[in-house]
């Protein structure tokens, strides 16, 4: 018998975790959830009371180290967890103390689960430090998490905001991905097993039910875990897999946002019926990306659930604001993100760059606070249709009741809803343009910029109208040296649109129509007021009139580097003979983002599955690169597609991209 499993399931014992013998005795409704998630602090909270009071000074008989036992952090049916201080170093631990009388098969205490946990080392996994035993007890020293668990936070807060959920889920996914890479299944993911340290960092803990990942045919069929978080395949005794942890993660996300598990009912039998049928409700109060992600994780068929990488690339994370850190006050109070759309430090520093004195900065934040209260979705990166030019400031932000969430249905990866005929209206949400005309439409149609767009549109239309029908893409595999957008962020509600190219050049098309690039050396700045008009200067010695924009450019660069992941596997190949790339125009519709560059490079990113279409010209030949939902890229000559055709998956995206290009001024 493995020690931690024995700790979790003592002879004749039960508790919040469920195994076949105890499942039928579990309480229902709110009381069951409290047992499952509101048990005391940390991994540290197992089920039991030591038979006798533990000495205040405890000595490790092997090393001679002495520890001072402090306050109780948690207790259960057969063990207690204490704050415990090393008297030599003053380091504080969370010490789980288990009496020998509560442990079955003591000759196996040092095996299995203790060995499993002690080998783990990750920022988002509770650290195992040491264990020892004396005549009365076993002592397990763990990382001390002073902010208690997510169960305690949710008990105080009732529900969490979307930015908080993204903050915590990113860390859970990071820790869980590490476990799965070590071929370890947690098997008991729930709020009570996510612990928060002094710095508001989340740690996965409680490995009492953790197990090695086994091949499907050798998986254990035992029903174990917490009732509200069990997956259909576990209830059907098909065994635990990585997909079972993903299911539990979906339950966790649902609970964070709504304050209750998705399958909670008044009795356990009905709960299990709902789980087996994957039957639950998604309230209208949830935004579409959150609904879509929850629905994908709670797919009845394990094979339909997303991987951890797919989860973190979902629109819920990529299009929404995620704070870099949370204040400790978030443990009991709703955070105020209104001053930080989308990143508190970003906007504080940007405001400091734009406004000189403290009074101006205070007035700026007061204004933003007032506007934020008028718009409950200020940290959502969706805005009304807006046109900008160099001589015309962007119009004041206004709400458009017809703007719908980007995703309204659950869409299978790799499948784009059927595209309307070319020329049909595409609903644009926001745009930005480089130029010096009084009208963006005028500028695009009558200038060199318009000719760049028209050339790309003519080539793409000619290919689509003349290529034959096909079921698959050509087998052509090319290696091309071109730049493409690997990361982007839309802060046009304040400053503009930022992006990072594959050579690590960072560009910002500001709301006033000016463009600024920070080259890969992070020292050189290129400034474009109009197409083809470039000023070059050092970032450290920027002209006075550009200091504010250079400062903001640096913040964009830092934010994307620290918070966003690359969008594909294309190698970064730079042809130094080609001109520097800079953005002429970007547009966001309800389904995709379009970007058009000075050399005719044209890129469209689709939100729902993160596929991308990139068209560029090399040596007077047009190439099309398609990056699929797995971030795998393939490059074709357009002439090859013209002769051989392509899959419907790619064709639909090409058609939609052309529609965006044709209607860029509508």
XYZ file of C-alpha atoms in Angstrom, residues 74-577:
504
model
C -6.133 22.092 8.810
C -7.514 18.857 10.084
C -9.582 15.961 8.844
C -10.591 12.486 9.879
C -7.212 11.080 10.843
C -4.453 13.674 10.334
C -3.665 17.279 11.134
C -1.588 19.841 9.325
C 0.448 22.330 11.334
C 2.595 25.337 10.701
C 6.078 24.096 11.613
C 9.290 26.122 11.886
C 12.839 24.832 11.512
C 14.545 26.146 14.662
C 17.907 26.356 12.876
C 16.886 28.272 9.756
C 13.507 29.736 10.843
C 12.028 28.400 7.593
C 8.291 27.756 7.887
C 6.726 24.581 6.490
C 3.289 23.085 6.312
C 3.717 19.799 8.169
C 1.250 16.986 7.747
C 1.378 14.787 10.835
C -0.096 11.290 10.679
C -0.140 8.896 13.646
C 1.237 5.421 12.949
C -1.998 4.026 14.338
C -3.843 5.451 11.317
C -1.542 4.040 8.648
C -2.009 0.613 7.112
C 0.961 -1.558 6.053
C 3.678 0.619 7.609
C 6.462 -1.362 5.906
C 5.574 0.387 2.625
C 5.489 3.948 3.973
C 8.505 5.189 2.015
C 7.264 4.029 -1.380
C 4.932 5.130 -4.160
C 3.203 8.449 -3.470
C 5.889 10.011 -1.264
C 8.475 9.024 -3.865
C 6.205 10.405 -6.584
C 5.754 13.792 -4.907
C 9.331 14.249 -3.746
C 10.631 14.023 -7.346
C 8.434 16.910 -8.532
C 9.881 20.394 -8.925
C 7.767 23.061 -10.588
C 6.762 26.626 -9.840
C 3.079 25.697 -9.740
C 3.320 22.443 -7.777
C 3.462 22.385 -3.962
C 7.072 21.618 -3.092
C 7.815 18.446 -1.150
C 10.773 19.114 1.184
C 11.295 16.259 3.601
C 9.672 13.538 5.612
C 10.661 11.629 8.729
C 9.060 9.607 11.474
C 9.403 8.925 15.169
C 7.683 6.377 17.391
C 4.320 8.138 17.308
C 3.928 9.896 13.963
C 4.943 10.392 10.358
C 5.888 13.987 9.453
C 5.696 15.303 5.884
C 7.155 18.788 5.341
C 5.605 20.707 2.465
C 5.755 24.199 0.988
C 3.855 26.655 3.162
C 1.080 28.517 1.313
C -0.074 31.370 3.517
C -3.102 32.428 1.435
C -4.800 29.052 1.957
C -6.664 27.449 -0.962
C -8.875 28.460 -3.876
C -11.778 26.890 -1.975
C -11.334 29.467 0.773
C -11.111 32.287 -1.762
C -14.290 31.192 -3.532
C -16.084 30.777 -0.217
C -15.324 34.427 0.559
C -15.859 35.752 -2.958
C -18.728 33.502 -4.212
C -17.613 33.983 -7.855
C -14.485 35.235 -9.625
C -14.081 37.632 -12.540
C -12.895 36.411 -15.948
C -9.440 38.054 -15.641
C -8.913 36.292 -12.300
C -10.022 32.970 -13.771
C -7.546 33.387 -16.626
C -4.822 34.267 -14.108
C -5.408 31.150 -12.020
C -6.140 28.772 -14.910
C -2.886 29.667 -16.672
C -0.997 28.555 -13.574
C -3.081 25.406 -13.143
C -2.472 24.478 -16.781
C 1.254 25.123 -16.348
C 1.486 22.850 -13.300
C -0.772 20.192 -14.798
C 1.172 20.151 -18.054
C 4.322 19.507 -16.028
C 2.652 16.580 -14.243
C 1.424 15.073 -17.506
C 4.891 15.452 -19.038
C 6.149 13.414 -16.071
C 3.393 10.872 -16.926
C 1.575 11.614 -13.678
C -2.194 12.009 -13.369
C -3.441 14.141 -10.505
C -6.912 12.513 -10.397
C -8.323 14.933 -7.812
C -8.255 18.425 -9.287
C -10.589 20.727 -7.369
C -10.508 24.148 -5.733
C -9.481 22.714 -2.371
C -6.293 21.317 -3.912
C -5.067 24.591 -5.411
C -3.021 26.481 -2.828
C -2.029 30.146 -2.895
C 1.260 31.425 -1.531
C 2.215 34.835 -0.155
C 2.742 36.200 -3.679
C -0.668 35.004 -4.913
C 0.942 32.235 -6.957
C -1.082 29.063 -7.350
C 0.320 25.632 -6.487
C -1.146 22.211 -7.289
C -1.176 19.982 -4.239
C -2.622 16.891 -2.558
C -1.178 13.937 -4.440
C -3.019 11.362 -2.353
C -4.812 10.030 -5.434
C -2.099 10.759 -8.001
C -1.011 7.867 -10.187
C 1.296 7.057 -13.052
C -0.257 7.300 -16.505
C -0.821 3.793 -17.824
C -1.724 2.511 -21.308
C -5.481 2.381 -21.837
C -5.695 -1.378 -21.419
C -3.805 -1.286 -18.108
C -5.522 1.671 -16.470
C -6.971 1.271 -13.005
C -10.746 1.063 -13.059
C -11.281 2.313 -9.501
C -13.730 5.181 -9.097
C -11.793 7.727 -7.070
C -11.771 11.482 -6.853
C -14.264 14.094 -5.682
C -17.867 13.327 -6.763
C -18.655 16.649 -8.466
C -15.458 16.505 -10.532
C -15.499 12.888 -11.733
C -15.551 12.367 -15.497
C -17.962 10.063 -17.382
C -15.224 7.573 -18.257
C -14.155 7.287 -14.608
C -17.752 6.693 -13.492
C -18.063 4.083 -16.236
C -14.935 2.357 -14.887
C -12.917 2.959 -18.043
C -10.009 4.358 -16.048
C -8.288 7.711 -15.605
C -6.363 9.427 -18.394
C -5.063 12.929 -19.057
C -8.511 13.664 -20.468
C -10.028 12.999 -17.034
C -7.873 15.760 -15.553
C -9.030 18.048 -18.405
C -12.663 17.285 -17.501
C -11.984 18.214 -13.875
C -10.321 21.417 -15.091
C -13.528 22.266 -16.950
C -15.472 21.756 -13.720
C -12.997 24.009 -11.915
C -13.361 26.802 -14.482
C -17.162 26.547 -14.314
C -17.086 26.678 -10.511
C -14.786 29.708 -10.441
C -17.056 31.675 -12.776
C -20.433 30.612 -11.365
C -19.760 29.672 -7.750
C -20.993 26.074 -8.000
C -19.887 22.909 -9.811
C -21.639 22.172 -13.119
C -23.144 18.846 -12.041
C -24.135 19.612 -8.465
C -27.571 18.278 -7.496
C -29.348 17.387 -4.270
C -28.317 13.724 -4.405
C -25.290 11.804 -5.578
C -27.210 9.459 -7.879
C -28.602 12.366 -9.889
C -25.173 14.028 -9.972
C -23.665 10.892 -11.482
C -26.496 10.680 -14.020
C -25.834 14.263 -15.119
C -22.101 13.553 -15.396
C -22.613 10.417 -17.491
C -24.874 12.384 -19.841
C -22.650 15.502 -19.736
C -25.820 17.413 -18.874
C -25.363 20.856 -17.342
C -26.409 24.453 -17.995
C -24.357 27.393 -19.250
C -26.019 30.610 -18.045
C -26.406 33.521 -20.442
C -24.282 35.604 -18.071
C -21.178 33.809 -19.357
C -19.474 35.332 -22.386
C -19.175 33.193 -25.508
C -15.425 32.362 -25.301
C -15.839 31.111 -21.710
C -18.855 29.014 -22.733
C -16.964 27.556 -25.668
C -13.924 26.590 -23.598
C -16.003 25.032 -20.810
C -18.095 23.099 -23.331
C -14.977 21.722 -25.016
C -13.421 20.577 -21.721
C -16.710 18.988 -20.621
C -17.152 16.991 -23.818
C -18.658 13.590 -23.043
C -16.173 11.843 -25.319
C -12.634 12.148 -23.873
C -11.147 12.359 -27.371
C -13.133 15.542 -28.054
C -11.583 17.438 -25.151
C -8.781 19.899 -25.910
C -5.186 19.347 -24.902
C -3.568 21.664 -22.367
C -1.759 23.484 -25.187
C -5.051 23.969 -27.028
C -6.671 25.289 -23.857
C -4.031 27.960 -23.348
C -4.319 28.977 -27.032
C -8.094 29.316 -26.791
C -9.719 32.679 -27.502
C -10.750 32.889 -23.845
C -7.057 33.441 -23.040
C -5.775 35.109 -26.201
C -8.485 37.759 -26.591
C -9.118 38.572 -22.938
C -7.165 40.539 -20.358
C -5.015 38.488 -17.964
C -3.399 40.373 -15.048
C 0.309 39.832 -14.485
C -0.328 39.516 -10.756
C -3.155 39.811 -8.252
C -3.322 41.717 -5.005
C -3.822 39.740 -1.804
C -7.067 41.673 -1.368
C -8.494 39.519 -4.177
C -8.795 36.715 -1.622
C -11.829 38.487 -0.184
C -12.618 41.493 -2.419
C -13.506 41.905 -6.089
C -10.461 43.366 -7.872
C -10.678 46.689 -9.674
C -9.325 46.229 -13.182
C -10.947 49.390 -14.473
C -7.717 51.303 -14.179
C -5.815 48.587 -15.976
C -7.249 47.711 -19.334
C -5.664 45.378 -20.073
C -2.579 45.504 -17.824
C -2.253 47.652 -14.714
C 1.473 48.300 -14.933
C 1.265 48.866 -18.676
C -1.232 51.678 -18.406
C 0.250 53.215 -15.279
C 3.599 53.504 -17.029
C 2.042 54.593 -20.312
C 0.089 57.315 -18.523
C 3.270 58.458 -16.823
C 4.908 58.701 -20.244
C 2.034 60.693 -21.724
C 1.350 63.029 -18.799
C 3.949 64.933 -16.853
C 2.801 65.856 -13.369
C 1.062 63.888 -10.663
C -2.092 65.966 -11.023
C -2.314 65.157 -14.724
C -1.818 61.456 -14.022
C -4.421 61.507 -11.274
C -6.864 63.276 -13.589
C -6.140 60.706 -16.292
C -6.866 57.764 -13.998
C -9.985 59.456 -12.621
C -11.267 59.818 -16.164
C -10.468 56.208 -17.009
C -12.169 55.017 -13.844
C -15.324 56.922 -14.741
C -15.340 55.561 -18.286
C -14.703 52.045 -17.002
C -17.738 52.147 -14.760
C -19.844 53.118 -17.765
C -18.549 50.132 -19.709
C -18.523 46.840 -17.809
C -16.538 45.130 -20.551
C -13.685 47.612 -20.725
C -11.110 44.856 -20.409
C -12.650 42.941 -23.363
C -10.661 43.557 -26.511
C -13.700 44.196 -28.694
C -14.683 47.661 -29.739
C -17.040 49.498 -32.087
C -16.268 50.179 -35.708
C -13.675 52.909 -35.783
C -11.594 54.590 -38.519
C -8.387 56.493 -37.867
C -5.962 58.555 -39.926
C -2.922 60.703 -39.182
C -4.897 63.968 -39.197
C -8.069 62.602 -37.634
C -8.054 61.244 -34.084
C -10.048 58.088 -33.414
C -13.689 58.838 -32.521
C -14.837 58.467 -28.937
C -15.565 54.869 -28.026
C -19.263 54.050 -28.241
C -21.249 50.893 -27.686
C -22.857 49.065 -30.573
C -25.637 46.787 -29.409
C -25.391 44.714 -32.589
C -21.808 43.639 -31.960
C -22.047 39.997 -30.873
C -19.436 37.806 -29.178
C -16.863 36.414 -31.571
C -17.937 32.807 -31.003
C -21.578 31.884 -30.651
C -21.436 28.126 -31.172
C -19.052 25.299 -30.366
C -16.952 24.829 -33.493
C -14.844 21.736 -34.098
C -11.155 22.574 -34.609
C -10.199 22.882 -38.254
C -13.756 23.528 -39.451
C -14.689 27.056 -40.469
C -18.389 27.870 -40.846
C -19.288 27.945 -44.538
C -18.281 31.237 -46.102
C -20.795 33.403 -47.928
C -20.289 34.262 -51.591
C -17.566 36.804 -52.259
C -18.909 40.307 -51.945
C -21.304 39.588 -49.075
C -20.968 41.890 -46.104
C -18.415 41.113 -43.413
C -19.085 42.739 -40.051
C -16.024 44.805 -39.134
C -15.459 45.597 -35.475
C -12.360 47.814 -35.401
C -9.619 48.980 -37.745
C -6.490 51.095 -37.982
C -4.716 52.669 -40.973
C -1.381 54.271 -41.811
C -1.923 57.447 -43.810
C -2.296 61.189 -44.086
C -5.706 61.564 -45.745
C -8.751 63.072 -44.131
C -10.708 59.954 -44.996
C -9.429 56.435 -44.498
C -11.566 55.169 -47.379
C -10.209 57.878 -49.665
C -6.681 57.054 -48.672
C -7.041 53.354 -49.329
C -8.710 53.696 -52.685
C -6.662 56.508 -54.199
C -3.132 56.098 -52.847
C -0.222 53.731 -53.189
C -1.613 51.901 -50.169
C -4.745 51.164 -52.153
C -2.678 49.733 -54.992
C -0.916 47.378 -52.565
C -4.262 46.034 -51.371
C -5.721 45.877 -54.885
C -2.772 43.866 -56.182
C -3.108 41.249 -53.441
C -6.885 41.102 -53.915
C -6.558 40.667 -57.681
C -4.086 37.792 -57.336
C -6.108 36.020 -54.635
C -9.397 36.447 -56.510
C -7.848 35.101 -59.716
C -6.645 31.996 -57.888
C -10.003 31.327 -56.199
C -12.075 31.843 -59.341
C -9.984 29.538 -61.517
C -8.600 26.750 -59.340
C -10.273 23.305 -59.597
C -12.169 21.529 -56.826
C -10.023 19.290 -54.614
C -10.309 17.314 -51.379
C -6.760 17.751 -50.146
C -3.972 20.288 -50.353
C -1.084 19.790 -52.803
C 1.945 17.914 -51.503
C 4.241 20.806 -52.355
C 6.500 21.762 -49.443
C 8.455 25.000 -49.728
C 10.844 26.776 -47.404
C 10.440 30.511 -47.764
C 12.162 33.472 -46.113
C 9.460 35.950 -45.200
C 8.276 37.812 -42.143
C 4.916 37.170 -40.512
C 3.105 38.227 -37.346
C 3.733 35.814 -34.475
C 2.049 37.877 -31.731
C -0.402 40.758 -31.656
C -2.363 42.785 -29.155
C -5.175 45.283 -29.716
C -4.987 48.296 -27.371
C -6.702 50.595 -29.853
C -9.126 51.728 -27.179
C -6.183 53.733 -25.833
C -3.082 53.702 -28.022
C -3.119 51.467 -31.076
C -2.414 48.013 -32.454
C 0.823 46.217 -31.603
C 2.436 43.189 -33.196
C 5.664 41.200 -33.213
C 7.201 39.828 -36.398
C 9.000 36.513 -36.677
C 12.388 38.293 -36.593
C 11.333 39.903 -33.265
C 10.752 43.344 -34.739
C 7.934 44.981 -32.758
C 5.601 47.439 -34.443
C 2.768 49.687 -33.286
C 0.268 51.374 -35.593
C -0.922 54.196 -33.371
C -4.454 55.529 -33.355
C -3.235 58.771 -34.956
C -2.119 56.842 -38.047
C 1.635 56.920 -37.357
C 3.664 53.705 -37.301
C 6.719 52.963 -35.180
C 8.966 49.868 -35.242
C 11.514 48.702 -32.670
C 14.106 46.595 -34.483
C 15.358 43.244 -33.109
C 18.413 44.934 -31.568
C 15.946 46.785 -29.260
C 17.963 49.955 -29.900
C 16.846 51.251 -33.303
C 13.473 52.840 -34.055
C 11.885 53.350 -37.478
C 9.096 55.939 -37.629
C 6.622 56.143 -40.522
C 4.189 59.032 -40.809
C 3.139 57.907 -44.294
C 3.845 55.065 -46.684
C 7.522 55.132 -47.674
C 8.497 58.062 -45.430
C 10.848 56.684 -42.775
C 12.762 58.410 -39.980
C 15.419 56.408 -38.119
C 16.719 57.211 -34.632
C 18.039 55.574 -31.483
C 15.485 54.471 -28.899
C 17.740 55.888 -26.187
C 17.997 59.284 -27.908
C 14.539 59.740 -29.395
C 13.525 63.236 -30.528
C 11.443 64.980 -27.904
C 8.211 64.745 -29.902
C 8.573 60.944 -30.122
C 9.535 60.117 -26.522
C 5.993 59.206 -25.439
C 5.418 56.919 -28.426
C 8.803 55.223 -27.999
C 7.972 54.564 -24.345
C 4.642 52.996 -25.296
C 6.357 50.988 -28.054
C 8.714 49.509 -25.456
C 5.796 48.570 -23.208
C 4.077 46.799 -26.094
C 7.313 44.921 -26.777
C 7.728 43.856 -23.152
C 4.083 42.835 -22.764
C 4.062 40.596 -25.844
C 7.409 39.043 -24.981
C 6.324 38.185 -21.445
C 2.665 37.262 -21.910
C 1.977 35.961 -25.418
C 3.038 32.783 -27.192
C 4.076 32.407 -30.834
C 1.312 31.535 -33.260
C 3.027 28.857 -35.346
C 6.088 26.779 -36.203
C 7.420 28.827 -39.133
C 11.187 29.369 -38.871
C 12.447 32.928 -38.635
C 14.277 33.433 -41.919
C 15.189 37.010 -42.762
C 16.307 38.236 -46.173
C 18.388 41.342 -45.413
C 17.951 42.508 -49.011
